[in-house]
Short mmCIF file of C-alpha atoms and ligand atoms in Angstrom, two decimals:
data_model
loop_
_atom_site.label_atom_id
_atom_site.label_comp_id
_atom_site.label_asym_id
_atom_site.label_seq_id
_atom_site.Cartn_x
_atom_site.Cartn_y
_atom_site.Cartn_z
CA MET A 1 -18.03 1.13 -5.11
CA ALA A 2 -15.25 -0.63 -3.24
CA VAL A 3 -15.53 -4.40 -2.72
CA LYS A 4 -15.72 -5.23 0.97
CA VAL A 5 -13.19 -7.91 1.86
CA ALA A 6 -12.90 -9.91 5.09
CA ILE A 7 -9.83 -11.95 6.03
CA ASN A 8 -10.41 -15.12 8.05
CA GLY A 9 -7.08 -16.36 9.44
CA TYR A 10 -4.42 -13.71 10.03
CA GLY A 11 -1.18 -15.69 9.82
CA ASN A 12 1.56 -15.72 7.20
CA ILE A 13 -0.73 -15.38 4.23
CA GLY A 14 -3.74 -13.65 5.82
CA LYS A 15 -1.75 -10.67 7.10
CA ARG A 16 -0.12 -10.15 3.72
CA VAL A 17 -3.44 -10.36 1.87
CA ALA A 18 -4.92 -7.89 4.39
CA ASP A 19 -2.11 -5.38 3.70
CA ALA A 20 -2.51 -5.87 -0.04
CA VAL A 21 -6.29 -5.33 0.11
CA ALA A 22 -5.72 -2.14 2.11
CA LYS A 23 -3.52 -0.85 -0.75
CA GLN A 24 -6.16 -1.31 -3.51
CA ASN A 25 -8.34 1.70 -4.29
CA ASP A 26 -11.24 -0.53 -5.38
CA MET A 27 -11.30 -2.63 -2.18
CA GLU A 28 -12.09 -2.04 1.48
CA LEU A 29 -10.78 -4.24 4.29
CA VAL A 30 -13.72 -4.82 6.64
CA GLY A 31 -11.69 -6.78 9.18
CA VAL A 32 -9.45 -9.68 10.12
CA ALA A 33 -10.40 -12.67 12.29
CA LYS A 34 -8.11 -14.51 14.70
CA THR A 35 -8.41 -17.13 17.43
CA ARG A 36 -6.07 -15.53 19.97
CA PRO A 37 -4.82 -12.12 21.07
CA ASN A 38 -1.13 -12.61 20.26
CA PHE A 39 1.33 -10.00 18.86
CA GLU A 40 -0.28 -10.19 15.40
CA ALA A 41 -3.57 -9.01 16.91
CA PHE A 42 -1.81 -5.99 18.41
CA VAL A 43 -0.19 -5.22 15.05
CA ALA A 44 -3.59 -5.44 13.33
CA ARG A 45 -4.87 -2.90 15.81
CA GLU A 46 -1.87 -0.62 15.16
CA LYS A 47 -2.67 -0.77 11.45
CA GLY A 48 -6.26 0.19 12.15
CA TYR A 49 -7.74 -3.10 10.90
CA PRO A 50 -11.02 -4.02 12.63
CA LEU A 51 -10.31 -7.13 14.68
CA TYR A 52 -12.76 -10.03 15.10
CA ALA A 53 -12.52 -13.12 17.30
CA SER A 54 -13.02 -16.49 15.60
CA ASP A 55 -16.04 -17.14 17.83
CA GLU A 56 -17.98 -15.33 20.54
CA ALA A 57 -16.48 -17.39 23.35
CA LYS A 58 -13.01 -16.06 22.43
CA ILE A 59 -13.91 -12.35 22.63
CA ALA A 60 -13.22 -12.20 26.37
CA ALA A 61 -9.60 -13.30 25.89
CA PHE A 62 -8.98 -10.34 23.58
CA GLU A 63 -10.71 -7.92 25.94
CA ALA A 64 -8.69 -9.28 28.86
CA VAL A 65 -5.48 -7.96 27.24
CA GLY A 66 -7.05 -4.64 26.31
CA LEU A 67 -7.80 -5.43 22.67
CA GLU A 68 -11.12 -4.15 21.44
CA VAL A 69 -12.88 -6.54 19.06
CA ALA A 70 -15.67 -5.68 16.67
CA GLY A 71 -17.39 -9.05 17.14
CA SER A 72 -17.01 -12.64 15.95
CA THR A 73 -16.08 -14.02 12.51
CA LYS A 74 -19.77 -14.31 11.63
CA ASP A 75 -20.31 -10.60 12.45
CA MET A 76 -17.38 -9.76 10.17
CA LEU A 77 -18.80 -11.83 7.33
CA HIS A 78 -22.12 -9.97 7.53
CA GLU A 79 -20.16 -6.79 6.65
CA ALA A 80 -18.33 -8.32 3.66
CA ASP A 81 -18.92 -9.11 -0.03
CA VAL A 82 -16.17 -11.72 -0.08
CA VAL A 83 -13.96 -13.52 2.43
CA VAL A 84 -10.38 -14.65 1.91
CA ASP A 85 -9.89 -17.76 4.02
CA ALA A 86 -6.24 -18.05 5.10
CA THR A 87 -6.78 -20.40 8.04
CA PRO A 88 -4.49 -23.45 8.44
CA GLU A 89 -4.49 -26.09 5.71
CA GLY A 90 -7.75 -28.05 5.51
CA MET A 91 -9.75 -25.68 7.70
CA GLY A 92 -10.92 -23.64 4.72
CA ALA A 93 -12.87 -26.55 3.26
CA GLN A 94 -14.59 -27.05 6.65
CA ASN A 95 -15.39 -23.33 6.85
CA LEU A 96 -16.87 -23.48 3.37
CA GLN A 97 -19.46 -26.02 4.51
CA SER A 98 -20.07 -24.79 8.05
CA ILE A 99 -19.93 -20.99 7.65
CA TYR A 100 -19.65 -19.55 4.13
CA LYS A 101 -22.31 -21.64 2.36
CA PRO A 102 -24.96 -21.11 5.06
CA LEU A 103 -24.22 -17.34 5.03
CA GLY A 104 -24.18 -17.21 1.22
CA ILE A 105 -20.88 -15.32 1.04
CA LYS A 106 -18.31 -15.65 -1.74
CA ALA A 107 -15.05 -17.15 -0.53
CA ILE A 108 -11.47 -17.45 -1.75
CA PHE A 109 -9.24 -20.23 -0.40
CA GLU A 110 -5.51 -20.95 -0.38
CA GLY A 111 -3.35 -23.73 -1.72
CA GLY A 112 -3.56 -25.84 1.44
CA GLU A 113 -7.11 -26.75 0.46
CA LYS A 114 -7.79 -29.58 -1.99
CA HIS A 115 -9.04 -28.51 -5.43
CA ASP A 116 -11.93 -30.98 -5.27
CA ALA A 117 -13.15 -29.61 -1.93
CA ILE A 118 -13.48 -26.11 -3.39
CA GLY A 119 -14.36 -26.86 -7.03
CA ALA A 120 -12.26 -24.26 -8.85
CA SER A 121 -8.61 -23.17 -8.83
CA PHE A 122 -7.02 -19.90 -9.92
CA ASN A 123 -3.89 -18.31 -11.26
CA ALA A 124 -4.15 -14.81 -12.71
CA TYR A 125 -1.79 -15.43 -15.64
CA CYS A 126 -3.49 -18.70 -16.61
CA ASN A 127 -7.25 -18.79 -16.03
CA TYR A 128 -8.56 -15.48 -14.62
CA LYS A 129 -11.71 -15.60 -16.72
CA ASP A 130 -12.71 -19.07 -15.44
CA ALA A 131 -13.24 -17.53 -11.97
CA LEU A 132 -15.53 -14.70 -13.09
CA GLY A 133 -18.59 -14.63 -10.84
CA LYS A 134 -17.77 -17.96 -9.12
CA ASP A 135 -18.70 -18.31 -5.46
CA TYR A 136 -15.77 -20.45 -4.28
CA VAL A 137 -12.30 -20.41 -5.76
CA ARG A 138 -8.91 -21.57 -4.51
CA VAL A 139 -5.71 -19.68 -5.34
CA VAL A 140 -3.15 -22.40 -6.11
CA SER A 141 -0.15 -22.90 -3.82
CA CYS A 142 3.08 -20.89 -3.88
CA ASN A 143 4.96 -23.57 -5.86
CA THR A 144 2.13 -24.04 -8.33
CA THR A 145 1.83 -20.27 -8.77
CA GLY A 146 5.55 -20.05 -9.54
CA LEU A 147 5.31 -22.86 -12.11
CA CYS A 148 2.16 -21.41 -13.69
CA ARG A 149 3.68 -17.95 -14.13
CA SER A 150 6.85 -18.86 -15.99
CA LEU A 151 5.30 -21.79 -17.88
CA SER A 152 2.44 -19.62 -19.17
CA ALA A 153 5.07 -17.27 -20.64
CA ILE A 154 6.74 -20.19 -22.44
CA ASP A 155 3.38 -21.52 -23.59
CA ASN A 156 2.55 -18.10 -25.11
CA LEU A 157 5.85 -18.05 -26.91
CA ALA A 158 6.33 -21.57 -28.20
CA GLY A 159 3.59 -23.92 -26.98
CA ILE A 160 4.26 -26.49 -24.27
CA LYS A 161 4.74 -30.12 -25.30
CA LYS A 162 6.05 -31.54 -22.04
CA VAL A 163 7.31 -30.19 -18.70
CA ARG A 164 9.62 -31.89 -16.22
CA ALA A 165 10.50 -30.03 -13.04
CA VAL A 166 12.49 -30.71 -9.87
CA LEU A 167 11.30 -28.65 -6.91
CA VAL A 168 13.63 -27.89 -4.00
CA ARG A 169 11.23 -26.79 -1.27
CA ARG A 170 11.93 -24.72 1.83
CA GLY A 171 11.57 -26.83 4.97
CA ALA A 172 9.57 -24.21 6.89
CA ASP A 173 8.59 -20.55 6.91
CA PRO A 174 10.84 -18.26 9.03
CA VAL A 175 8.28 -18.07 11.84
CA GLN A 176 7.76 -21.85 12.10
CA VAL A 177 9.97 -22.72 15.07
CA LYS A 178 8.78 -26.32 15.35
CA LYS A 179 9.18 -27.46 11.75
CA GLY A 180 12.20 -28.86 9.91
CA PRO A 181 14.28 -30.47 8.56
CA ILE A 182 17.32 -28.86 10.17
CA ASN A 183 19.95 -31.29 8.87
CA ALA A 184 18.51 -33.46 6.15
CA ILE A 185 17.25 -33.51 2.58
CA ILE A 186 13.88 -35.21 2.43
CA PRO A 187 12.34 -36.55 -0.77
CA ASN A 188 8.89 -35.02 -0.19
CA PRO A 189 6.73 -36.62 -1.27
CA PRO A 190 8.93 -39.74 -1.66
CA THR A 191 6.70 -40.90 -4.49
CA VAL A 192 7.23 -39.75 -8.07
CA PRO A 193 5.68 -37.74 -9.63
CA SER A 194 4.82 -35.31 -6.84
CA HIS A 195 1.41 -33.68 -6.40
CA HIS A 196 2.65 -30.36 -7.84
CA GLY A 197 2.15 -31.36 -11.50
CA PRO A 198 -1.51 -32.37 -10.94
CA ASP A 199 -1.97 -29.11 -9.03
CA VAL A 200 -0.75 -27.14 -12.06
CA ASN A 201 -3.28 -29.14 -14.08
CA THR A 202 -6.12 -27.75 -11.93
CA VAL A 203 -5.61 -24.44 -13.77
CA MET A 204 -3.95 -25.64 -17.00
CA PRO A 205 -5.35 -29.15 -17.64
CA GLN A 206 -3.84 -29.32 -21.14
CA TRP A 207 -0.20 -29.20 -19.99
CA ASN A 208 1.78 -32.45 -19.85
CA ILE A 209 3.73 -31.92 -16.61
CA ALA A 210 5.49 -34.19 -14.12
CA THR A 211 7.34 -33.00 -11.02
CA ILE A 212 9.66 -34.35 -8.32
CA ALA A 213 10.16 -32.56 -4.99
CA VAL A 214 12.53 -32.51 -2.02
CA LEU A 215 12.51 -30.54 1.25
CA VAL A 216 15.71 -28.81 2.40
CA PRO A 217 16.75 -26.93 5.56
CA THR A 218 16.07 -23.35 4.45
CA THR A 219 13.25 -20.91 5.21
CA LEU A 220 13.83 -18.21 2.60
CA MET A 221 12.50 -19.60 -0.67
CA HIS A 222 11.72 -22.59 -2.83
CA GLN A 223 13.88 -23.24 -5.88
CA HIS A 224 12.71 -24.89 -9.13
CA ASN A 225 14.69 -26.57 -11.92
CA ILE A 226 12.56 -26.72 -15.03
CA MET A 227 12.82 -28.43 -18.43
CA VAL A 228 10.20 -27.73 -21.09
CA GLU A 229 9.89 -29.40 -24.49
CA VAL A 230 8.21 -26.85 -26.75
CA GLU A 231 6.08 -27.17 -29.89
CA SER A 232 7.99 -24.67 -32.03
CA GLY A 233 11.64 -23.72 -32.27
CA VAL A 234 12.72 -20.79 -30.10
CA SER A 235 16.01 -19.14 -29.28
CA ARG A 236 17.43 -18.39 -25.84
CA GLU A 237 17.03 -14.67 -26.63
CA GLU A 238 13.33 -15.10 -27.41
CA VAL A 239 12.75 -16.93 -24.13
CA LEU A 240 14.58 -14.23 -22.16
CA THR A 241 12.65 -11.47 -23.98
CA GLU A 242 9.37 -13.25 -23.17
CA PHE A 243 10.30 -13.60 -19.49
CA TYR A 244 11.31 -9.92 -19.46
CA SER A 245 7.85 -9.02 -20.83
CA HIS A 246 6.03 -10.21 -17.68
CA MET A 247 5.89 -7.98 -14.64
CA ARG A 248 5.48 -10.93 -12.25
CA LEU A 249 8.69 -12.58 -13.46
CA MET A 250 12.03 -11.09 -12.44
CA LEU A 251 15.18 -11.94 -14.39
CA VAL A 252 18.17 -11.87 -12.04
CA ARG A 253 21.85 -12.46 -12.77
CA ALA A 254 24.22 -14.52 -10.65
CA GLY A 255 26.83 -12.21 -12.18
CA ASP A 256 25.20 -9.26 -10.37
CA GLY A 257 25.71 -11.00 -7.05
CA LEU A 258 22.24 -12.58 -7.10
CA GLY A 259 23.45 -16.16 -7.37
CA SER A 260 21.41 -17.59 -4.49
CA THR A 261 18.06 -17.32 -2.75
CA ALA A 262 19.80 -15.55 0.15
CA GLU A 263 21.13 -12.78 -2.08
CA ILE A 264 17.78 -12.41 -3.83
CA ILE A 265 16.10 -11.93 -0.47
CA GLU A 266 18.77 -9.34 0.35
CA LEU A 267 17.79 -7.52 -2.86
CA SER A 268 14.21 -7.53 -1.68
CA ARG A 269 15.30 -6.08 1.66
CA ASP A 270 17.36 -3.42 -0.09
CA LEU A 271 14.32 -2.52 -2.21
CA GLY A 272 12.47 -1.85 1.04
CA ARG A 273 9.82 -4.47 0.39
CA PRO A 274 7.43 -5.05 3.33
CA ARG A 275 8.58 -8.17 5.22
CA TYR A 276 11.16 -8.54 2.35
CA ASP A 277 8.34 -9.90 0.18
CA LEU A 278 9.36 -10.79 -3.34
CA TRP A 279 6.05 -10.99 -5.20
CA GLU A 280 7.79 -11.67 -8.53
CA ILE A 281 9.23 -15.06 -9.50
CA PRO A 282 13.00 -14.60 -9.87
CA ILE A 283 14.54 -16.48 -12.82
CA TRP A 284 18.31 -16.80 -13.09
CA GLU A 285 19.24 -15.32 -16.46
CA GLU A 286 22.35 -17.48 -16.80
CA SER A 287 20.27 -20.66 -16.34
CA VAL A 288 17.97 -19.97 -19.30
CA ASN A 289 19.00 -22.14 -22.23
CA VAL A 290 17.50 -23.92 -25.22
CA VAL A 291 18.84 -27.30 -26.35
CA ASP A 292 17.11 -29.30 -29.11
CA GLN A 293 13.75 -27.56 -28.73
CA GLU A 294 13.90 -27.94 -24.97
CA VAL A 295 13.95 -24.86 -22.71
CA PHE A 296 15.87 -25.08 -19.42
CA TYR A 297 15.75 -22.60 -16.55
CA MET A 298 16.01 -22.21 -12.77
CA GLN A 299 13.74 -20.04 -10.66
CA GLY A 300 13.00 -19.15 -7.05
CA VAL A 301 9.68 -18.74 -5.27
CA HIS A 302 9.22 -16.57 -2.19
CA GLN A 303 6.58 -18.83 -0.73
CA GLU A 304 4.98 -16.24 1.53
CA ALA A 305 4.69 -13.57 -1.14
CA ASP A 306 4.03 -14.68 -4.73
CA ILE A 307 0.39 -15.75 -4.22
CA ILE A 308 -0.62 -12.43 -2.63
CA LEU A 309 -0.98 -10.81 -6.07
CA ASP A 310 -3.20 -13.64 -7.30
CA ASN A 311 -5.42 -13.35 -4.22
CA ILE A 312 -6.08 -9.71 -5.12
CA ASP A 313 -6.87 -10.56 -8.75
CA CYS A 314 -9.09 -13.42 -7.60
CA ILE A 315 -11.14 -10.99 -5.49
CA ARG A 316 -11.80 -8.88 -8.62
CA ALA A 317 -12.63 -11.98 -10.68
CA VAL A 318 -15.14 -13.58 -8.30
CA THR A 319 -16.87 -10.26 -7.59
CA GLU A 320 -16.69 -9.36 -11.31
CA THR A 321 -15.47 -5.87 -10.43
CA GLU A 322 -12.93 -6.33 -13.22
CA LYS A 323 -13.55 -8.77 -16.05
CA ASP A 324 -10.34 -8.19 -17.96
CA PRO A 325 -7.34 -10.11 -16.55
CA GLN A 326 -4.71 -7.68 -17.83
CA THR A 327 -6.46 -4.68 -16.29
CA SER A 328 -6.72 -6.38 -12.90
CA ILE A 329 -3.13 -7.60 -13.03
CA ARG A 330 -1.90 -4.11 -13.89
CA LYS A 331 -3.98 -2.52 -11.10
CA THR A 332 -2.64 -4.99 -8.55
CA ASP A 333 0.96 -4.65 -9.71
CA LYS A 334 0.79 -0.87 -9.64
CA ALA A 335 -0.77 -0.70 -6.17
CA MET A 336 1.77 -3.17 -4.75
CA GLY A 337 4.88 -1.77 -6.44
CA VAL A 338 5.66 -4.92 -8.42
CA MET A 339 8.64 -4.05 -10.59
CA GLY A 340 9.35 -7.00 -12.88
CA SER A 341 12.91 -7.74 -13.95
CA PHE A 342 15.75 -6.28 -11.99
CA ARG A 343 17.23 -5.08 -15.29
CA PRO A 344 16.94 -6.07 -18.98
CA PRO A 345 18.62 -9.33 -20.00
CA GLN A 346 22.00 -9.02 -21.71
CA CYS A 347 20.47 -9.83 -25.12
CA LEU A 348 18.38 -6.62 -24.92
CA GLU A 349 21.11 -4.36 -23.59
CA ASP A 350 21.82 -2.71 -26.96
CA LYS A 351 18.13 -2.61 -27.98
CA PRO A 352 16.66 0.34 -26.02
CA GLU A 353 13.69 0.67 -28.41
CA GLU A 354 12.65 -2.93 -27.86
CA VAL A 355 12.99 -2.40 -24.10
CA ARG A 356 10.86 0.76 -24.33
CA ASP A 357 8.16 -1.12 -26.30
CA ILE A 358 8.07 -3.90 -23.69
CA HIS A 359 7.74 -1.36 -20.87
CA SER A 360 4.89 0.46 -22.69
CA LYS A 361 3.01 -2.82 -23.09
CA LEU A 362 3.60 -3.80 -19.48
CA TRP A 363 2.10 -0.55 -18.21
CA GLY A 364 -0.62 -0.35 -20.88
CA ILE A 365 0.78 2.88 -22.35
CA GLU A 366 -0.11 3.40 -26.06
N1 NAP B 1 3.06 -20.16 4.37
C1 NAP B 1 3.20 -20.34 3.09
O1 NAP B 1 4.32 -20.31 2.60
C2 NAP B 1 2.02 -20.58 2.21
C3 NAP B 1 2.18 -20.35 0.84
C4 NAP B 1 1.08 -20.53 -0.01
C5 NAP B 1 -0.12 -20.96 0.51
N2 NAP B 1 -0.23 -21.22 1.84
C6 NAP B 1 -1.54 -21.67 2.32
O2 NAP B 1 -2.19 -20.58 2.95
C7 NAP B 1 -3.04 -21.07 4.00
C8 NAP B 1 -2.64 -20.39 5.28
O3 NAP B 1 -1.31 -20.71 5.56
P1 NAP B 1 -0.38 -19.81 6.49
O4 NAP B 1 1.01 -20.19 6.18
O5 NAP B 1 -0.78 -18.41 6.42
O6 NAP B 1 -0.78 -20.43 7.89
P2 NAP B 1 -0.53 -19.77 9.32
O7 NAP B 1 0.64 -18.85 9.29
O8 NAP B 1 -0.56 -20.88 10.28
O9 NAP B 1 -1.80 -18.85 9.49
C9 NAP B 1 -3.09 -19.32 9.73
C10 NAP B 1 -3.63 -18.55 10.89
O10 NAP B 1 -5.01 -18.84 11.05
C11 NAP B 1 -5.33 -18.60 12.41
N3 NAP B 1 -6.45 -19.48 12.75
C12 NAP B 1 -6.42 -20.76 13.19
N4 NAP B 1 -7.68 -21.22 13.37
C13 NAP B 1 -8.52 -20.20 13.04
C14 NAP B 1 -9.93 -20.03 13.03
N5 NAP B 1 -10.74 -21.02 13.40
N6 NAP B 1 -10.43 -18.84 12.63
C15 NAP B 1 -9.63 -17.83 12.26
N7 NAP B 1 -8.27 -17.93 12.26
C16 NAP B 1 -7.74 -19.10 12.64
C17 NAP B 1 -4.07 -18.87 13.22
O11 NAP B 1 -3.76 -17.75 14.01
P3 NAP B 1 -4.36 -17.51 15.45
O12 NAP B 1 -4.52 -18.84 16.11
O13 NAP B 1 -3.39 -16.61 16.11
O14 NAP B 1 -5.66 -16.84 15.19
C18 NAP B 1 -2.95 -18.93 12.19
O15 NAP B 1 -1.93 -17.99 12.43
C19 NAP B 1 -2.88 -22.58 3.99
O16 NAP B 1 -3.86 -23.12 3.14
C20 NAP B 1 -1.51 -22.77 3.35
O17 NAP B 1 -1.34 -24.03 2.78
C21 NAP B 1 0.80 -21.00 2.70
#
């Protein structure tokens, strides 16, 4: 039977999770809740998503512009097995206490909530099984998800001794007209290390990681510069092969004309991705290097898109509709059209059998 999923908060993340839920054959979208009848409410109606007002007093405003609503958020939650809370930062933790706990509904939160306020954090590549059957789980932020994905690949391959990372963060999302900076680079936070390392530790407490972050005037993507001391000796080729073996990582080459976040987003547009969403973490092939048992690489993070996959896996984990991480990850990737690396890294170009083996494993083909 399909899991019934409600989406509370239909902004950047909520609308993407709603679309992703609608694509899964083991999930049913019972509705989306909003505070106001703006253009996103009309789009939800066009898509056939049942629309709910955040509270009863707001229903009239929707009806006044001709939008039919199915009720209030509480009515929506009565129809659902689980709610994904994608309301603005900090509101999720309030909703947990004031709405979800009293109603006894399972809830998934986003990275804007504090780990301690929710009690558990999630990344599908790192700790899927820890979320099995839990009532309240937070999917870690876009930056943390990006770090967790590529670092878990390195950890599998060679064991992580120490991570140092510099995060160049987008100043705002494309729709955020009132946020900046527009002509500055802001150390953000100005204190070192930044909160991103401790956030990674909410899913992988054993990793020694410290991060520094700045904000820059761009809306397209974040960009990470990562240095990892590893436990055992590895070659550059082994690291590239490991990255290539993960569907949610995408090796890209500057030499192919993908030398910037702008060109990577253009690739995503050319691929016909909805809203140009790049669910995979792009890693610049040329940047991958190993020096004295230290792995170096640069990656991008499409902040609006990467976490959508983990939200879907988290729904399966908390409802225990799928207990095996790999099976859930594969289902999600298949339904979404995740494609992995743009093409094999140069070191595998003359090894078609190895490439075939990797593909078979990725798709679970014996
Ligand atoms: N944007 C990113 O890049 C990103 C990446 C990773 C994680 N996150 C996290 O995801 C969460 C959501 O962020 P977002 O970027 O999607 O924010 P957002 O675009 O501002 O969307 C949140 C939406 O919630 C709606 N809302 C406000 N109060 C509500 C209420 N009481 N009940 C129901 N809906 C309400 C608002 O729309 P209406 O007022 O029109 O209803 C708003 O559009 C945050 O925790 C954030 O930190 C964001």
